[in-house]
Each structure stands twice: as structure tokens, then as C-alpha cells.
PDB file of C-alpha atoms in Angstrom:
ATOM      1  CA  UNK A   1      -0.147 -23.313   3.584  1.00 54.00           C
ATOM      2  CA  UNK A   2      -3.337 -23.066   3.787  1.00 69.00           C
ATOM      3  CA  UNK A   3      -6.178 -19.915   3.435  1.00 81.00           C
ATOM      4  CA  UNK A   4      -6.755 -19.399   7.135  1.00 81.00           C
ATOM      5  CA  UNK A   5      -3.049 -19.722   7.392  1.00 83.00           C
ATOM      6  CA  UNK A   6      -2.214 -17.027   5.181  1.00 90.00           C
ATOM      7  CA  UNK A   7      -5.116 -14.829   6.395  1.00 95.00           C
ATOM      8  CA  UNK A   8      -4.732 -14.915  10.617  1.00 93.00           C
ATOM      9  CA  UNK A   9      -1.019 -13.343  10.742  1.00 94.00           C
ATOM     10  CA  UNK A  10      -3.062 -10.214   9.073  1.00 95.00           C
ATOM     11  CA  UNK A  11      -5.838 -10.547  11.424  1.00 95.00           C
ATOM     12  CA  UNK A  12      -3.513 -10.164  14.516  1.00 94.00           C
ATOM     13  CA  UNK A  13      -1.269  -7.513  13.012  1.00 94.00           C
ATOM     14  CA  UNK A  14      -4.495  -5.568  12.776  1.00 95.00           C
ATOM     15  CA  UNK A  15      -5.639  -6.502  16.169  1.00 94.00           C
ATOM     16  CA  UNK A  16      -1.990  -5.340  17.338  1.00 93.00           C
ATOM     17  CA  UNK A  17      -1.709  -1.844  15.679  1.00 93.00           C
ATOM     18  CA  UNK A  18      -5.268  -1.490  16.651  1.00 94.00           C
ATOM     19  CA  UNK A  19      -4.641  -1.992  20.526  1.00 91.00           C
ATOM     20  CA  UNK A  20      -1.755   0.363  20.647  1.00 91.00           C
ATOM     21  CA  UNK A  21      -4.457   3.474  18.950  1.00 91.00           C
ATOM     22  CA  UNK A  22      -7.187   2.106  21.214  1.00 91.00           C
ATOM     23  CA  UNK A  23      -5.023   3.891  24.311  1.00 89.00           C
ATOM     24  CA  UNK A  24      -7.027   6.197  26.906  1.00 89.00           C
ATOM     25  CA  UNK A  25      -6.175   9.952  27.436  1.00 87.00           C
ATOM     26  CA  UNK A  26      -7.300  12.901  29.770  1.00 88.00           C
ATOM     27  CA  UNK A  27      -9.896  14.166  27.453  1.00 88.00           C
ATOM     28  CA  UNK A  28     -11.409  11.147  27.413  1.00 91.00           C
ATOM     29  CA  UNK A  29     -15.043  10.683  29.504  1.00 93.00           C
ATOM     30  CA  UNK A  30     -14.993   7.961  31.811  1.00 94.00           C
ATOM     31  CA  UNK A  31     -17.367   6.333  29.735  1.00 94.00           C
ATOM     32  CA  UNK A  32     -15.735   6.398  26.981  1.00 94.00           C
ATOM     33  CA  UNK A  33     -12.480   5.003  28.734  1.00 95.00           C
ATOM     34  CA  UNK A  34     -14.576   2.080  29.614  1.00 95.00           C
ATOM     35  CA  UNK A  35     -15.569   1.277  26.224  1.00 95.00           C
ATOM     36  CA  UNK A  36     -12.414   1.568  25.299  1.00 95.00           C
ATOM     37  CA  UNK A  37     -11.077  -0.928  27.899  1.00 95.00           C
ATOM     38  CA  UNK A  38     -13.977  -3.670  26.740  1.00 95.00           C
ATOM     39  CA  UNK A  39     -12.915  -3.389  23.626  1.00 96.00           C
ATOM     40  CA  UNK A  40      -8.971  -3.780  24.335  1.00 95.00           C
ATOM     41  CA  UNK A  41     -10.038  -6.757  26.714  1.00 95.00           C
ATOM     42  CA  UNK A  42     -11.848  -8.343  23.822  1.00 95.00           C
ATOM     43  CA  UNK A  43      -9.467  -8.615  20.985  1.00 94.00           C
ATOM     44  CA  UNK A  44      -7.621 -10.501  23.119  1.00 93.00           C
ATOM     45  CA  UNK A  45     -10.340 -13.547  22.502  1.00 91.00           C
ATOM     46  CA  UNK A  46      -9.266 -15.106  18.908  1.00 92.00           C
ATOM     47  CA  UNK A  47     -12.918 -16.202  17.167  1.00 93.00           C
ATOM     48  CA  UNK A  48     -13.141 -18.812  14.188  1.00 94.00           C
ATOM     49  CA  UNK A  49     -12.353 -17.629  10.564  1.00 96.00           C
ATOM     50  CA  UNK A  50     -15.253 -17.649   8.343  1.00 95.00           C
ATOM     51  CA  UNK A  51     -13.440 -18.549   4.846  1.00 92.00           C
ATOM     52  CA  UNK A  52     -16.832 -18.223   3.034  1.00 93.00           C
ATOM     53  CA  UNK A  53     -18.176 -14.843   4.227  1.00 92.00           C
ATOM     54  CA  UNK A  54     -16.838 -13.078   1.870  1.00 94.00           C
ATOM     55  CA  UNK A  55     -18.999 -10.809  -0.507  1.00 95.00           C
ATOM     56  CA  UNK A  56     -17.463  -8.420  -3.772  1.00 95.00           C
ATOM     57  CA  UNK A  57     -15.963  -4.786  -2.665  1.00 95.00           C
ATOM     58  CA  UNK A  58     -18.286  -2.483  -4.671  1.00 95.00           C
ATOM     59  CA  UNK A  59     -15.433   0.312  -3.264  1.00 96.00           C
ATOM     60  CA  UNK A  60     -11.982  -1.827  -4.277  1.00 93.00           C
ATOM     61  CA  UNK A  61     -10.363   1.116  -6.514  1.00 93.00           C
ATOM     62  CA  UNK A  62     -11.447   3.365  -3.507  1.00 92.00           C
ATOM     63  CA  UNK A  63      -9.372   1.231  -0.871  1.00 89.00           C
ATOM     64  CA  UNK A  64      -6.597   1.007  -3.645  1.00 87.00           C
ATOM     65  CA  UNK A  65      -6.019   4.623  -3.234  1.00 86.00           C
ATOM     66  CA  UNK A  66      -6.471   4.769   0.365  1.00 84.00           C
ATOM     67  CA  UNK A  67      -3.418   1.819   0.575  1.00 77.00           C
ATOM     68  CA  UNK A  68      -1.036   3.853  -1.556  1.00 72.00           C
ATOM     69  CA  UNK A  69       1.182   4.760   1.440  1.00 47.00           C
ATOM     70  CA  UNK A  70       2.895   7.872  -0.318  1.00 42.00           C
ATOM     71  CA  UNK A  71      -0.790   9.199  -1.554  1.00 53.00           C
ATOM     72  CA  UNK A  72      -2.469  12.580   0.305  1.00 51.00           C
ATOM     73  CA  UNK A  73      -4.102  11.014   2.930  1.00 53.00           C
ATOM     74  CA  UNK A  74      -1.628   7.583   4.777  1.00 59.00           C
ATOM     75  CA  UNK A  75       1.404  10.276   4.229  1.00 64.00           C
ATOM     76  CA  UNK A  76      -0.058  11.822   6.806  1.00 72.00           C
ATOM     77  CA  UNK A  77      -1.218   8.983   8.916  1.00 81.00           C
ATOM     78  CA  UNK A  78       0.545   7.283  12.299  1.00 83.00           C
ATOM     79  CA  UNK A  79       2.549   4.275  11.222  1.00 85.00           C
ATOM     80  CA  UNK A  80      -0.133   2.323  13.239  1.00 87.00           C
ATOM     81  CA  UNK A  81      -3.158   3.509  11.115  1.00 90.00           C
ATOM     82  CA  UNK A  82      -1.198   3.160   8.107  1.00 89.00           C
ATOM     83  CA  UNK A  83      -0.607  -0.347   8.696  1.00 91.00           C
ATOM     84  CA  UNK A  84      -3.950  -0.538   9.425  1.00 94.00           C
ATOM     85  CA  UNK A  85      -5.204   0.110   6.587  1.00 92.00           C
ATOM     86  CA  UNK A  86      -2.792  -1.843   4.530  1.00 91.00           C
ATOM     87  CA  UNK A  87      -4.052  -4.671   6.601  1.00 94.00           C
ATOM     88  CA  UNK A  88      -7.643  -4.013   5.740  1.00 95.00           C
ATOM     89  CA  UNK A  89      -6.254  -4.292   1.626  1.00 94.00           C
ATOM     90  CA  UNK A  90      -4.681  -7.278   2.325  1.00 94.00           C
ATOM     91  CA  UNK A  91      -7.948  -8.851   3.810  1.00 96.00           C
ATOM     92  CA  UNK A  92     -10.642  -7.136   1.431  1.00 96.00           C
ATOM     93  CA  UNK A  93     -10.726  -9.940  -0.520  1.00 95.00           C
ATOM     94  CA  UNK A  94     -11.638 -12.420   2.187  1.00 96.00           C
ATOM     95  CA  UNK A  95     -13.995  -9.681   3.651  1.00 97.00           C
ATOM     96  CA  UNK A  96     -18.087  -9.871   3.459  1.00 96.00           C
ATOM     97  CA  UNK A  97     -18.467  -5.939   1.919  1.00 96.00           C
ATOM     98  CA  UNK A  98     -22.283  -4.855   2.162  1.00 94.00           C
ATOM     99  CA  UNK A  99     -23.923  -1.668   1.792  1.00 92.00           C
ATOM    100  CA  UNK A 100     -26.473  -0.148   3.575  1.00 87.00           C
ATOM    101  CA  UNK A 101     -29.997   0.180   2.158  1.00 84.00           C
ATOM    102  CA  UNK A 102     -31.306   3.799   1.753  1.00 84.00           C
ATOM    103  CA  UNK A 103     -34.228   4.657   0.351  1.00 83.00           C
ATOM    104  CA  UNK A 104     -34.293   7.903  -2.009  1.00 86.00           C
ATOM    105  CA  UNK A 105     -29.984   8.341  -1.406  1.00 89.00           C
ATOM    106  CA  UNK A 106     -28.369   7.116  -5.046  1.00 91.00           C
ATOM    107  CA  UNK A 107     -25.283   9.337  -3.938  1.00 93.00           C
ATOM    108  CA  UNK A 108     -24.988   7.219  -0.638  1.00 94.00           C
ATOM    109  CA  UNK A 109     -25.786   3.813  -2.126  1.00 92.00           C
ATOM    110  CA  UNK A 110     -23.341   4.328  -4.769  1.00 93.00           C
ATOM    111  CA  UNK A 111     -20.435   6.020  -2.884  1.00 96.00           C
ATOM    112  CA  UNK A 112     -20.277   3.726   0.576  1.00 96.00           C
ATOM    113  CA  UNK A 113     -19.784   0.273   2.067  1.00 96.00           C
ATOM    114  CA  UNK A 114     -19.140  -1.885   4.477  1.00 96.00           C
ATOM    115  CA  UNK A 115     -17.599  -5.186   6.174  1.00 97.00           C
ATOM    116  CA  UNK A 116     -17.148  -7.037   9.380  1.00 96.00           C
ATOM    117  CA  UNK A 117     -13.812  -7.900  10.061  1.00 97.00           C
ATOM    118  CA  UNK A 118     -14.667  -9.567  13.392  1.00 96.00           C
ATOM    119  CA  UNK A 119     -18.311  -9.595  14.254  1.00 95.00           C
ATOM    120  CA  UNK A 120     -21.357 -12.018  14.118  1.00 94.00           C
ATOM    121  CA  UNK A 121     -21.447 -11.658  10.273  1.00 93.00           C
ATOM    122  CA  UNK A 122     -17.557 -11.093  10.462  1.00 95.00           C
ATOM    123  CA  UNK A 123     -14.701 -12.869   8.680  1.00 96.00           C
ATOM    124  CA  UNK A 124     -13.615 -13.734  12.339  1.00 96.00           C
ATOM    125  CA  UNK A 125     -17.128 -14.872  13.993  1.00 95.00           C
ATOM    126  CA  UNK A 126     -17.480 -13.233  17.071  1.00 94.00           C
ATOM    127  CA  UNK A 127     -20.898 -12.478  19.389  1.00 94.00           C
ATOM    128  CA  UNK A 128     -18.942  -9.950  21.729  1.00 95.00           C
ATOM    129  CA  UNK A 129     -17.492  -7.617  19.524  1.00 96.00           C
ATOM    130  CA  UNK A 130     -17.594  -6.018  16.277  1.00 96.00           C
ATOM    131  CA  UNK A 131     -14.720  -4.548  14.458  1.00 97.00           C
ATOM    132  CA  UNK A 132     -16.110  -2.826  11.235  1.00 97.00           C
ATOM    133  CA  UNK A 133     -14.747  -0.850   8.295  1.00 97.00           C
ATOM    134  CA  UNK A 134     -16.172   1.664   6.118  1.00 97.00           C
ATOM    135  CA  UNK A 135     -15.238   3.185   3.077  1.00 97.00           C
ATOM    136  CA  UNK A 136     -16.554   5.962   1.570  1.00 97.00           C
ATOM    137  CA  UNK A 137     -15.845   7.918  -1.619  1.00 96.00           C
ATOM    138  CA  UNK A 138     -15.501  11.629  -1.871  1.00 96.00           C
ATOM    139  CA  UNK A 139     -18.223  14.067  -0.591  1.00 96.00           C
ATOM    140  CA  UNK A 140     -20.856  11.686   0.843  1.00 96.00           C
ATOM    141  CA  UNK A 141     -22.701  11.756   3.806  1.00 96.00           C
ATOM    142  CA  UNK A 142     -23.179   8.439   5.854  1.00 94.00           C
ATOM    143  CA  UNK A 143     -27.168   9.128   6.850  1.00 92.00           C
ATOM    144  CA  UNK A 144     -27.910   9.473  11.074  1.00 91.00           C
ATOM    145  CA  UNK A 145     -28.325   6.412  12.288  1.00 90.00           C
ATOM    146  CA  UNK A 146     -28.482   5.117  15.999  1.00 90.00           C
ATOM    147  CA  UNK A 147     -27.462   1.395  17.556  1.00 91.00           C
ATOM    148  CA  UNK A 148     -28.320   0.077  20.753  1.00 93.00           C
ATOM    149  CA  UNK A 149     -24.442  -0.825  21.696  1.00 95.00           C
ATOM    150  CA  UNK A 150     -21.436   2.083  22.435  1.00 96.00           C
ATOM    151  CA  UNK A 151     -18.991   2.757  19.865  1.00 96.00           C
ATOM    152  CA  UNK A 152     -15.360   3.751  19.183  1.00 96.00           C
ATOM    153  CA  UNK A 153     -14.619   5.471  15.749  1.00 96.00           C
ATOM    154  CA  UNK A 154     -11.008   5.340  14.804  1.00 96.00           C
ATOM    155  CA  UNK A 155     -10.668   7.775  11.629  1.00 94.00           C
ATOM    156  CA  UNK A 156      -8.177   6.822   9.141  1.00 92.00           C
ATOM    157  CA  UNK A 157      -9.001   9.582   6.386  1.00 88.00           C
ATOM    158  CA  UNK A 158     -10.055  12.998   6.175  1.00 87.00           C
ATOM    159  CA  UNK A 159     -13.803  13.458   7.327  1.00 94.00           C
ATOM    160  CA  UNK A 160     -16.384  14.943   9.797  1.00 97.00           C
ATOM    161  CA  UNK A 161     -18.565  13.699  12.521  1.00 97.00           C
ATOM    162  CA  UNK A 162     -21.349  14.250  14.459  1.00 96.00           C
ATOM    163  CA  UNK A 163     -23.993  13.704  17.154  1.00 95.00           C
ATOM    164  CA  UNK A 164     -27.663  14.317  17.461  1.00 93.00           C
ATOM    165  CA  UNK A 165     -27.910  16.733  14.212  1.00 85.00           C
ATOM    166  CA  UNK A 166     -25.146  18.901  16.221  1.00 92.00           C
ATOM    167  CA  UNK A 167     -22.288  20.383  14.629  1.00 95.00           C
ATOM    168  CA  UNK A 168     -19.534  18.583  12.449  1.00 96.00           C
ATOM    169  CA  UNK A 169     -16.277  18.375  14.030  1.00 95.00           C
ATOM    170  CA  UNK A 170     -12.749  16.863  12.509  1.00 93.00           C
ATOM    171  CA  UNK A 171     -11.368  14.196  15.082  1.00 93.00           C
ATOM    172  CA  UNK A 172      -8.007  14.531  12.452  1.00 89.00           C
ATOM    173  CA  UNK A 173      -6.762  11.750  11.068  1.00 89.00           C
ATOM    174  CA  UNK A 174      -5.570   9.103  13.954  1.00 90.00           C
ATOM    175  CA  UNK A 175      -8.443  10.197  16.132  1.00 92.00           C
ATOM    176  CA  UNK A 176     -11.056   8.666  18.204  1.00 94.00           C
ATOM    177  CA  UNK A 177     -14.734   9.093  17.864  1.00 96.00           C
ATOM    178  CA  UNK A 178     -17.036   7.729  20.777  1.00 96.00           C
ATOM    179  CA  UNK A 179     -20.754   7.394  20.354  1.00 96.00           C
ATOM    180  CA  UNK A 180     -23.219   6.660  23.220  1.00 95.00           C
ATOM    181  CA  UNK A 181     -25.633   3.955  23.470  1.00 94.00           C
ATOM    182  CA  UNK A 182     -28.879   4.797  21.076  1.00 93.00           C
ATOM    183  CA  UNK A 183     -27.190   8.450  20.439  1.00 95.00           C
ATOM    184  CA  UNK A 184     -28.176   9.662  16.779  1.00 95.00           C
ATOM    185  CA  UNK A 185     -25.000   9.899  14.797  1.00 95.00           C
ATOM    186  CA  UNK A 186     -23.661  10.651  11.304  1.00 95.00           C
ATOM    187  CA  UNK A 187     -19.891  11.401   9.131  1.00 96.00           C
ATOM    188  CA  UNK A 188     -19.311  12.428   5.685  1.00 97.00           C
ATOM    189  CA  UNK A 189     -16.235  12.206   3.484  1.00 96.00           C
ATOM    190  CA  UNK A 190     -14.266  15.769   2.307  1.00 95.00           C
ATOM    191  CA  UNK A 191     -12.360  16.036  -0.768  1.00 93.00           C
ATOM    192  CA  UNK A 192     -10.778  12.381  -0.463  1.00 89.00           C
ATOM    193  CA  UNK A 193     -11.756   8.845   0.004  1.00 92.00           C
ATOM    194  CA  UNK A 194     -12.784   7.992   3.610  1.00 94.00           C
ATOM    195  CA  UNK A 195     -11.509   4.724   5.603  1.00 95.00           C
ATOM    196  CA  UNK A 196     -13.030   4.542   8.989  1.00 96.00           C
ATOM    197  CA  UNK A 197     -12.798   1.760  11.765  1.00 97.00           C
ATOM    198  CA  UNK A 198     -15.602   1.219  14.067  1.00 97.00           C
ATOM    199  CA  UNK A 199     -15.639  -0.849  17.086  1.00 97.00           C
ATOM    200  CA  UNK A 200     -18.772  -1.898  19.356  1.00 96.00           C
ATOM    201  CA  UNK A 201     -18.198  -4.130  22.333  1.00 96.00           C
ATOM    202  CA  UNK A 202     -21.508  -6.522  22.350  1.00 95.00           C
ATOM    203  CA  UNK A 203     -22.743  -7.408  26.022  1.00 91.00           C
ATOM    204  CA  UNK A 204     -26.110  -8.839  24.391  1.00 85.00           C
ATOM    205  CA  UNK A 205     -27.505 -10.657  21.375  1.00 81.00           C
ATOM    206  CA  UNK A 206     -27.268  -7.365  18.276  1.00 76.00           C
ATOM    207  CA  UNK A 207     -29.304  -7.329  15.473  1.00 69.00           C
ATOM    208  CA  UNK A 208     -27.107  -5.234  12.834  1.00 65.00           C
ATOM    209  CA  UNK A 209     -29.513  -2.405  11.358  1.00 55.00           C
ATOM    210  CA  UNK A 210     -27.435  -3.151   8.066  1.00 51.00           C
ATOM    211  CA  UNK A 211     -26.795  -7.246   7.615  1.00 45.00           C
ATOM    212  CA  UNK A 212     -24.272  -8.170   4.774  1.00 40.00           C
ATOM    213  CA  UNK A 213     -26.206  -8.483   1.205  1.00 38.00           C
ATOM    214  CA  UNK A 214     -24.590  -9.529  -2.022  1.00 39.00           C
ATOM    215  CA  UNK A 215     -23.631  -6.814  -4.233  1.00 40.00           C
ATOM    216  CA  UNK A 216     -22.532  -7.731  -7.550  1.00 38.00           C
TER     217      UNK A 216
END
């Protein structure tokens, strides 16, 4: 069997857990429902597996931790988010990590990072949607930053949120986050490691404020 072999029945497990968390509710803004449904209608589209994008997990002991299903945080996870994020071990190595350049930040560069699971720099290549992961070690803030495209947070481990420099809120573990097109937004990590999904359907050519760069 092959690499790709061994690596797409993770892919769609992921894709399958992740479509039954990706469900509307009442509290939901019609917006945000919408999102939500491009991004459902998406996965559905299989892209190509990159076998070569892959780039060194500064973070691996991190997501070790975060895996352990019996440790503080996945014992209190859905059984969808915890297979989630064994799914997301079982493709780190195949997965092109990156962190984010900030100038002045050594807390941030040191304590957060990055990969495209499916995206245009993704381990599946795909132009219409990005699925994303980020991990994040205790206590650090993930600076504001804003994005042209809509996007769903799922949150997988303890942590805050917010928009626009307003105040932090806890979605709990299992919820949804959604950010507006171009709306200033920001999360930080509590006590524990932080494992977030984020999704952003793409309805136009995206230049990622963060491409994938080699980290040692």
C-alpha cells in the first residue's frame, strides 16, 4: 500500500466527524449558517494529495498531549472532536506546519503553529476551501489579525476568543466560532495546550497572510 493510500482513509474520517460538528443551530446568524453550509457543500469535493508538502511540527510534543484521549482536555471533548484530533496526530507528519511571522512576539513565535490540511498550500490541494489547524502552547495570545474570506472556528481545547479588540468569550470546548469577512480577530490559550480548527470557504483567488515556511 502505498503513502496516499494509507493517508486518504484519515483524510475522510476527518472530513466525516468534521461534517457532523459543522451542524446549524438557532443561535446561529443567518450568515453564519451560510458559511457553514459552503463549507459542508465543499468537503464533499475530494482535491489531490500533496505527498511533498510536508514541513517539521515545531509543536509535536504539544499535539502529543492534546491526542492523549484520557488527558484534561479530549476527556472532556465530543467523541467527534476527539477523533478529530487524533486524526490531525495521525496526519502531522504528512502535514506542511508553518508559523506565523511576528515581529517583536518571541512568546508567540515560539509557542504557535500552523498547517493546511486542505487548502492551496494544503496536504489536500484545494482553491475553494481551507481547512486549517492550530496549535498553541499554554498562555499565548494568537495576535489580531483580519482575512478577506468568512470563517468557522471549531475549538478543540480550552481557550478564548474575540472580535474587534472586544471582550474574550469561551465558545467551550466543541464550539463554533464565526468570524466575518475583514473583521479584526484574535484567541489565546489558558492553562493547557490549544488545538483549534479553522475553516474558510474560498469564492476567489486568497493570498494567505501567513504562507508555509520551513522551520527546522
Amino acid at each position: 500500500m502505498n503513502q496516499s493510500q494509507n493517508i486518504q482513509p484519515i483524510v475522510a474520517s476527518l472530513r466525516q466527524h468534521l461534517g457532523a460538528l459543522l451542524t446549524p443551530n438557532d443561535t446561529m446568524s443567518d450568515q453564519c449558517q451560510l458559511t457553514l453550509g459552503k463549507v459542508n457543500e465543499r468537503l464533499q469535493t475530494l482535491g489531490e494529495l500533496d505527498l511533498q508538502a510536508h514541513q517539521t511540527n515545531p509543536l509535536a510534543d504539544v499535539l502529543q498531549q492534546l491526542e492523549q484521549v484520557n488527558g484534561v482536555i479530549n476527556a472532556a471533548l465530543p467523541k467527534h472532536c476527539q477523533s478529530i484530533v487524533r486524526n490531525v496526530s495521525s496526519l502531522a507528519q504528512f502535514l506542511p506546519w508553518y508559523q506565523r511571522s511576528v515581529a517583536n512576539n518571541s512568546d508567540f513565535m515560539a509557542g504557535h503553529c500552523n498547517a493546511q490540511i486542505i487548502g492551496p498550500q494544503g496536504l489536500e490541494v484545494r482553491h475553494d476551501i481551507i481547512v486549517g489547524v492550530t496549535l498553541m502552547r499554554p498562555n499565548i495570545v494568537y495576535p489580531d489579525h483580519q482575512h478577506d474570506p468568512e470563517e468557522l472556528y471549531l475549538v478543540l481545547g480550552h481557550g478564548r476568543w474575540r472580535q474587534d479588540q472586544g471582550a474574550w468569550h469561551t465558545p467551550g470546548l466543541g464550539g463554533l466560532v464565526y468570524n466575518p469577512s475583514n473583521v479584526m480577530h484574535g484567541m489565546k490559550s489558558l492553562d493547557h495546550p490549544l488545538i483549534a480548527l479553522w475553516c474558510l470557504p474560498l469564492d476567489k483567488p486568497f493570498t494567505s497572510f501567513s504562507q508555509p515556511q520551513p522551520t527546522p
